[in-house]
PDB file of C-alpha atoms in Angstrom:
ATOM      1  CA  MET A 145    -249.409 -44.921-173.398  1.00  0.00           C
ATOM      2  CA  THR A 146    -249.862 -41.166-173.065  1.00  0.00           C
ATOM      3  CA  THR A 147    -247.182 -39.087-171.416  1.00  0.00           C
ATOM      4  CA  THR A 148    -248.376 -36.001-169.623  1.00  0.00           C
ATOM      5  CA  VAL A 149    -246.048 -33.028-169.654  1.00  0.00           C
ATOM      6  CA  ASN A 150    -246.388 -30.589-166.815  1.00  0.00           C
ATOM      7  CA  PRO A 151    -247.361 -26.965-167.587  1.00  0.00           C
ATOM      8  CA  VAL A 152    -243.845 -25.692-166.936  1.00  0.00           C
ATOM      9  CA  LEU A 153    -242.242 -27.914-169.558  1.00  0.00           C
ATOM     10  CA  ARG A 154    -245.110 -27.970-172.057  1.00  0.00           C
ATOM     11  CA  VAL A 155    -243.032 -25.459-173.992  1.00  0.00           C
ATOM     12  CA  ALA A 156    -239.413 -26.525-173.747  1.00  0.00           C
ATOM     13  CA  PRO A 157    -236.887 -24.116-172.212  1.00  0.00           C
ATOM     14  CA  ALA A 158    -234.806 -22.114-174.672  1.00  0.00           C
ATOM     15  CA  ALA A 159    -231.328 -23.226-175.589  1.00  0.00           C
ATOM     16  CA  PRO A 160    -228.706 -21.845-173.180  1.00  0.00           C
ATOM     17  CA  ALA A 161    -227.318 -19.367-175.723  1.00  0.00           C
ATOM     18  CA  GLU A 162    -230.818 -18.027-176.474  1.00  0.00           C
ATOM     19  CA  ALA A 163    -231.601 -17.794-172.767  1.00  0.00           C
ATOM     20  CA  ALA A 164    -228.347 -15.918-172.114  1.00  0.00           C
ATOM     21  CA  ALA A 165    -229.126 -13.425-174.899  1.00  0.00           C
ATOM     22  CA  HIS A 166    -232.659 -12.910-173.570  1.00  0.00           C
ATOM     23  CA  PHE A 167    -231.609 -12.276-169.965  1.00  0.00           C
ATOM     24  CA  ARG A 168    -228.654 -10.099-171.007  1.00  0.00           C
ATOM     25  CA  ALA A 169    -231.062  -7.971-173.045  1.00  0.00           C
ATOM     26  CA  GLY A 170    -233.475  -7.761-170.106  1.00  0.00           C
ATOM     27  CA  LEU A 171    -230.735  -6.406-167.857  1.00  0.00           C
ATOM     28  CA  ALA A 172    -229.998  -3.719-170.451  1.00  0.00           C
ATOM     29  CA  PHE A 173    -233.593  -2.475-170.084  1.00  0.00           C
ATOM     30  CA  HIS A 174    -234.292  -3.010-166.380  1.00  0.00           C
ATOM     31  CA  THR A 175    -232.760  -2.446-162.983  1.00  0.00           C
ATOM     32  CA  ASP A 176    -234.208  -3.034-159.542  1.00  0.00           C
ATOM     33  CA  VAL A 177    -234.883  -1.081-156.379  1.00  0.00           C
ATOM     34  CA  SER A 178    -231.917  -2.529-154.469  1.00  0.00           C
ATOM     35  CA  ASP A 179    -229.428  -1.693-157.218  1.00  0.00           C
ATOM     36  CA  VAL A 180    -230.787   1.860-157.568  1.00  0.00           C
ATOM     37  CA  ALA A 181    -230.615   2.353-153.781  1.00  0.00           C
ATOM     38  CA  ALA A 182    -227.022   1.075-153.679  1.00  0.00           C
ATOM     39  CA  ALA A 183    -225.987   3.386-156.520  1.00  0.00           C
ATOM     40  CA  LEU A 184    -227.654   6.407-154.904  1.00  0.00           C
ATOM     41  CA  ASP A 185    -226.093   5.594-151.509  1.00  0.00           C
ATOM     42  CA  ALA A 186    -222.566   5.286-152.920  1.00  0.00           C
ATOM     43  CA  ASP A 187    -220.304   8.291-152.659  1.00  0.00           C
ATOM     44  CA  GLY A 188    -220.343  10.510-155.725  1.00  0.00           C
ATOM     45  CA  ASP A 189    -222.428  10.625-158.864  1.00  0.00           C
ATOM     46  CA  PRO A 190    -224.437   7.434-159.519  1.00  0.00           C
ATOM     47  CA  GLY A 191    -224.032   7.959-163.281  1.00  0.00           C
ATOM     48  CA  PHE A 192    -227.760   8.250-163.997  1.00  0.00           C
ATOM     49  CA  VAL A 193    -230.757  10.483-163.319  1.00  0.00           C
ATOM     50  CA  LEU A 194    -233.693   8.886-161.508  1.00  0.00           C
ATOM     51  CA  VAL A 195    -237.033  10.065-162.958  1.00  0.00           C
ATOM     52  CA  ASP A 196    -240.380   9.720-161.202  1.00  0.00           C
ATOM     53  CA  ALA A 197    -242.939   9.527-164.016  1.00  0.00           C
ATOM     54  CA  ARG A 198    -246.061   9.873-161.832  1.00  0.00           C
ATOM     55  CA  SER A 199    -248.500  12.747-161.348  1.00  0.00           C
ATOM     56  CA  THR A 200    -247.926  15.675-159.001  1.00  0.00           C
ATOM     57  CA  GLN A 201    -250.430  14.201-156.544  1.00  0.00           C
ATOM     58  CA  ALA A 202    -248.531  10.903-156.511  1.00  0.00           C
ATOM     59  CA  TRP A 203    -245.178  12.732-156.164  1.00  0.00           C
ATOM     60  CA  ASP A 204    -246.515  14.655-153.157  1.00  0.00           C
ATOM     61  CA  GLN A 205    -247.758  11.417-151.600  1.00  0.00           C
ATOM     62  CA  GLY A 206    -244.199  10.064-151.674  1.00  0.00           C
ATOM     63  CA  HIS A 207    -241.128   9.864-153.910  1.00  0.00           C
ATOM     64  CA  ILE A 208    -237.523   8.722-153.833  1.00  0.00           C
ATOM     65  CA  PRO A 209    -235.108  11.356-152.469  1.00  0.00           C
ATOM     66  CA  GLY A 210    -233.043  12.840-155.276  1.00  0.00           C
ATOM     67  CA  ALA A 211    -235.475  11.805-158.013  1.00  0.00           C
ATOM     68  CA  LEU A 212    -236.495  14.260-160.711  1.00  0.00           C
ATOM     69  CA  HIS A 213    -240.237  14.686-161.159  1.00  0.00           C
ATOM     70  CA  LEU A 214    -241.140  14.379-164.842  1.00  0.00           C
ATOM     71  CA  PRO A 215    -244.630  12.982-165.452  1.00  0.00           C
ATOM     72  CA  THR A 216    -244.871  10.695-168.468  1.00  0.00           C
ATOM     73  CA  ALA A 217    -247.238  13.020-170.341  1.00  0.00           C
ATOM     74  CA  LEU A 218    -244.719  15.878-170.040  1.00  0.00           C
ATOM     75  CA  VAL A 219    -241.632  13.984-171.235  1.00  0.00           C
ATOM     76  CA  PRO A 220    -241.780  15.221-174.859  1.00  0.00           C
ATOM     77  CA  GLU A 221    -242.135  18.869-173.846  1.00  0.00           C
ATOM     78  CA  ARG A 222    -239.804  19.035-170.789  1.00  0.00           C
ATOM     79  CA  ALA A 223    -237.098  16.385-171.157  1.00  0.00           C
ATOM     80  CA  GLY A 224    -234.917  18.635-173.307  1.00  0.00           C
ATOM     81  CA  GLN A 225    -234.782  21.284-170.583  1.00  0.00           C
ATOM     82  CA  LEU A 226    -234.366  18.911-167.638  1.00  0.00           C
ATOM     83  CA  LEU A 227    -232.155  16.069-168.844  1.00  0.00           C
ATOM     84  CA  ASP A 228    -228.695  15.803-170.355  1.00  0.00           C
ATOM     85  CA  PRO A 229    -228.968  13.361-173.271  1.00  0.00           C
ATOM     86  CA  THR A 230    -225.499  11.975-172.455  1.00  0.00           C
ATOM     87  CA  VAL A 231    -226.544  10.823-168.962  1.00  0.00           C
ATOM     88  CA  PRO A 232    -228.554   7.588-168.650  1.00  0.00           C
ATOM     89  CA  VAL A 233    -232.019   7.810-167.111  1.00  0.00           C
ATOM     90  CA  VAL A 234    -233.797   5.351-164.803  1.00  0.00           C
ATOM     91  CA  THR A 235    -237.586   5.711-164.705  1.00  0.00           C
ATOM     92  CA  TYR A 236    -240.039   4.575-162.063  1.00  0.00           C
ATOM     93  CA  CYS A 237    -243.771   4.742-161.451  1.00  0.00           C
ATOM     94  CA  TRP A 238    -246.089   3.270-158.782  1.00  0.00           C
ATOM     95  CA  GLY A 239    -245.165  -0.406-158.961  1.00  0.00           C
ATOM     96  CA  PRO A 240    -245.397  -3.664-160.873  1.00  0.00           C
ATOM     97  CA  GLY A 241    -249.049  -3.072-161.745  1.00  0.00           C
ATOM     98  CA  CYS A 242    -248.313   0.218-163.486  1.00  0.00           C
ATOM     99  CA  ASN A 243    -246.707   0.754-166.897  1.00  0.00           C
ATOM    100  CA  GLY A 244    -246.062   4.488-166.509  1.00  0.00           C
ATOM    101  CA  ALA A 245    -242.321   3.940-166.092  1.00  0.00           C
ATOM    102  CA  ALA A 246    -242.225   1.877-169.297  1.00  0.00           C
ATOM    103  CA  ARG A 247    -244.161   4.570-171.177  1.00  0.00           C
ATOM    104  CA  ALA A 248    -241.822   7.273-169.856  1.00  0.00           C
ATOM    105  CA  ALA A 249    -238.800   5.141-170.780  1.00  0.00           C
ATOM    106  CA  LEU A 250    -240.167   4.708-174.300  1.00  0.00           C
ATOM    107  CA  ALA A 251    -240.736   8.458-174.680  1.00  0.00           C
ATOM    108  CA  LEU A 252    -237.205   9.185-173.436  1.00  0.00           C
ATOM    109  CA  ALA A 253    -235.648   6.551-175.720  1.00  0.00           C
ATOM    110  CA  GLU A 254    -237.509   8.052-178.676  1.00  0.00           C
ATOM    111  CA  LEU A 255    -235.903  11.401-177.741  1.00  0.00           C
ATOM    112  CA  GLY A 256    -232.448   9.803-177.836  1.00  0.00           C
ATOM    113  CA  HIS A 257    -231.838   9.017-174.146  1.00  0.00           C
ATOM    114  CA  GLN A 258    -230.309   5.828-172.802  1.00  0.00           C
ATOM    115  CA  VAL A 259    -232.889   4.553-170.334  1.00  0.00           C
ATOM    116  CA  LYS A 260    -233.740   1.741-167.947  1.00  0.00           C
ATOM    117  CA  GLU A 261    -236.912   1.038-166.003  1.00  0.00           C
ATOM    118  CA  MET A 262    -236.715   0.400-162.249  1.00  0.00           C
ATOM    119  CA  LEU A 263    -238.666  -2.783-161.580  1.00  0.00           C
ATOM    120  CA  GLY A 264    -240.945  -2.625-158.551  1.00  0.00           C
ATOM    121  CA  GLY A 265    -241.344   1.146-158.681  1.00  0.00           C
ATOM    122  CA  PHE A 266    -242.128   3.301-155.689  1.00  0.00           C
ATOM    123  CA  GLU A 267    -244.151   0.481-154.083  1.00  0.00           C
ATOM    124  CA  TYR A 268    -241.142  -1.795-153.726  1.00  0.00           C
ATOM    125  CA  TRP A 269    -238.884   1.102-152.707  1.00  0.00           C
ATOM    126  CA  VAL A 270    -241.152   1.618-149.703  1.00  0.00           C
ATOM    127  CA  ARG A 271    -241.706  -2.108-149.108  1.00  0.00           C
ATOM    128  CA  GLU A 272    -237.950  -2.696-148.963  1.00  0.00           C
ATOM    129  CA  GLY A 273    -237.726  -0.200-146.094  1.00  0.00           C
ATOM    130  CA  LEU A 274    -235.934   2.541-148.016  1.00  0.00           C
ATOM    131  CA  GLU A 275    -236.294   6.211-147.153  1.00  0.00           C
ATOM    132  CA  PHE A 276    -238.767   8.305-149.132  1.00  0.00           C
ATOM    133  CA  GLU A 277    -239.997  11.893-149.113  1.00  0.00           C
ATOM    134  CA  THR A 278    -243.518  13.292-148.884  1.00  0.00           C
ATOM    135  CA  TRP A 279    -244.781  16.851-148.721  1.00  0.00           C
ATOM    136  CA  GLN A 280    -244.474  16.428-144.920  1.00  0.00           C
ATOM    137  CA  GLY A 281    -240.818  15.316-144.870  1.00  0.00           C
ATOM    138  CA  ARG A 282    -238.811  12.091-144.978  1.00  0.00           C
ATOM    139  CA  GLU A 283    -240.133   8.713-143.871  1.00  0.00           C
ATOM    140  CA  ARG A 284    -239.060   5.092-143.719  1.00  0.00           C
ATOM    141  CA  ARG A 285    -241.152   2.004-143.037  1.00  0.00           C
ATOM    142  CA  ALA A 286    -240.061  -1.369-141.760  1.00  0.00           C
ATOM    143  CA  PRO A 287    -239.051  -3.733-144.567  1.00  0.00           C
ATOM    144  CA  ASP A 288    -241.712  -6.154-145.745  1.00  0.00           C
ATOM    145  CA  PRO A 289    -240.229  -9.620-145.102  1.00  0.00           C
ATOM    146  CA  LEU A 290    -241.803 -10.824-148.362  1.00  0.00           C
ATOM    147  CA  THR A 291    -239.770  -8.344-150.423  1.00  0.00           C
ATOM    148  CA  ALA A 292    -236.525  -7.749-148.504  1.00  0.00           C
ATOM    149  CA  PRO A 293    -234.405  -9.607-145.969  1.00  0.00           C
ATOM    150  CA  VAL A 294    -235.142  -8.222-142.515  1.00  0.00           C
ATOM    151  CA  ASP A 295    -231.753  -8.846-140.881  1.00  0.00           C
ATOM    152  CA  ALA A 296    -229.369  -8.567-143.851  1.00  0.00           C
ATOM    153  CA  ASP A 297    -227.847  -5.763-145.899  1.00  0.00           C
ATOM    154  CA  ASP A 298    -228.901  -7.305-149.228  1.00  0.00           C
ATOM    155  CA  CYS A 299    -230.738 -10.273-150.664  1.00  0.00           C
ATOM    156  CA  GLY A 300    -227.618 -11.884-152.090  1.00  0.00           C
ATOM    157  CA  CYS A 301    -228.947 -12.002-155.629  1.00  0.00           C
TER     158      CYS A 301
END
């Protein structure tokens, strides 16, 4: 008799201690749009600098208020003038389909900065209904019900 294992369990889940170490490490490298928004909205210094790693054209199209514009390609030449190496950095790019934030984070880490990548990028910032800036001023769109709760302050996760 042949037992068929479903695709999810074809490779067994990791032991709980290994899983805990993996997810703990992931949280050391990543944050999300909601947590960044909450930190920026809180009174006082959020304790990090938010860096938009996209091009000038992308920045002009829309960016997160308070972010510093530092395109990935310019990190090695400009980070020393723009960033305090004692202050953590959070990078973002377009969205989940773009690795610009990861490349900027790598370049910053190689320069000695503590850094996290904001998962979801600018796309999910806008999709969650958060305010953004363009060359024309500030905007906000209705939250996408597939990415953010419509009638709640947070997702509860």
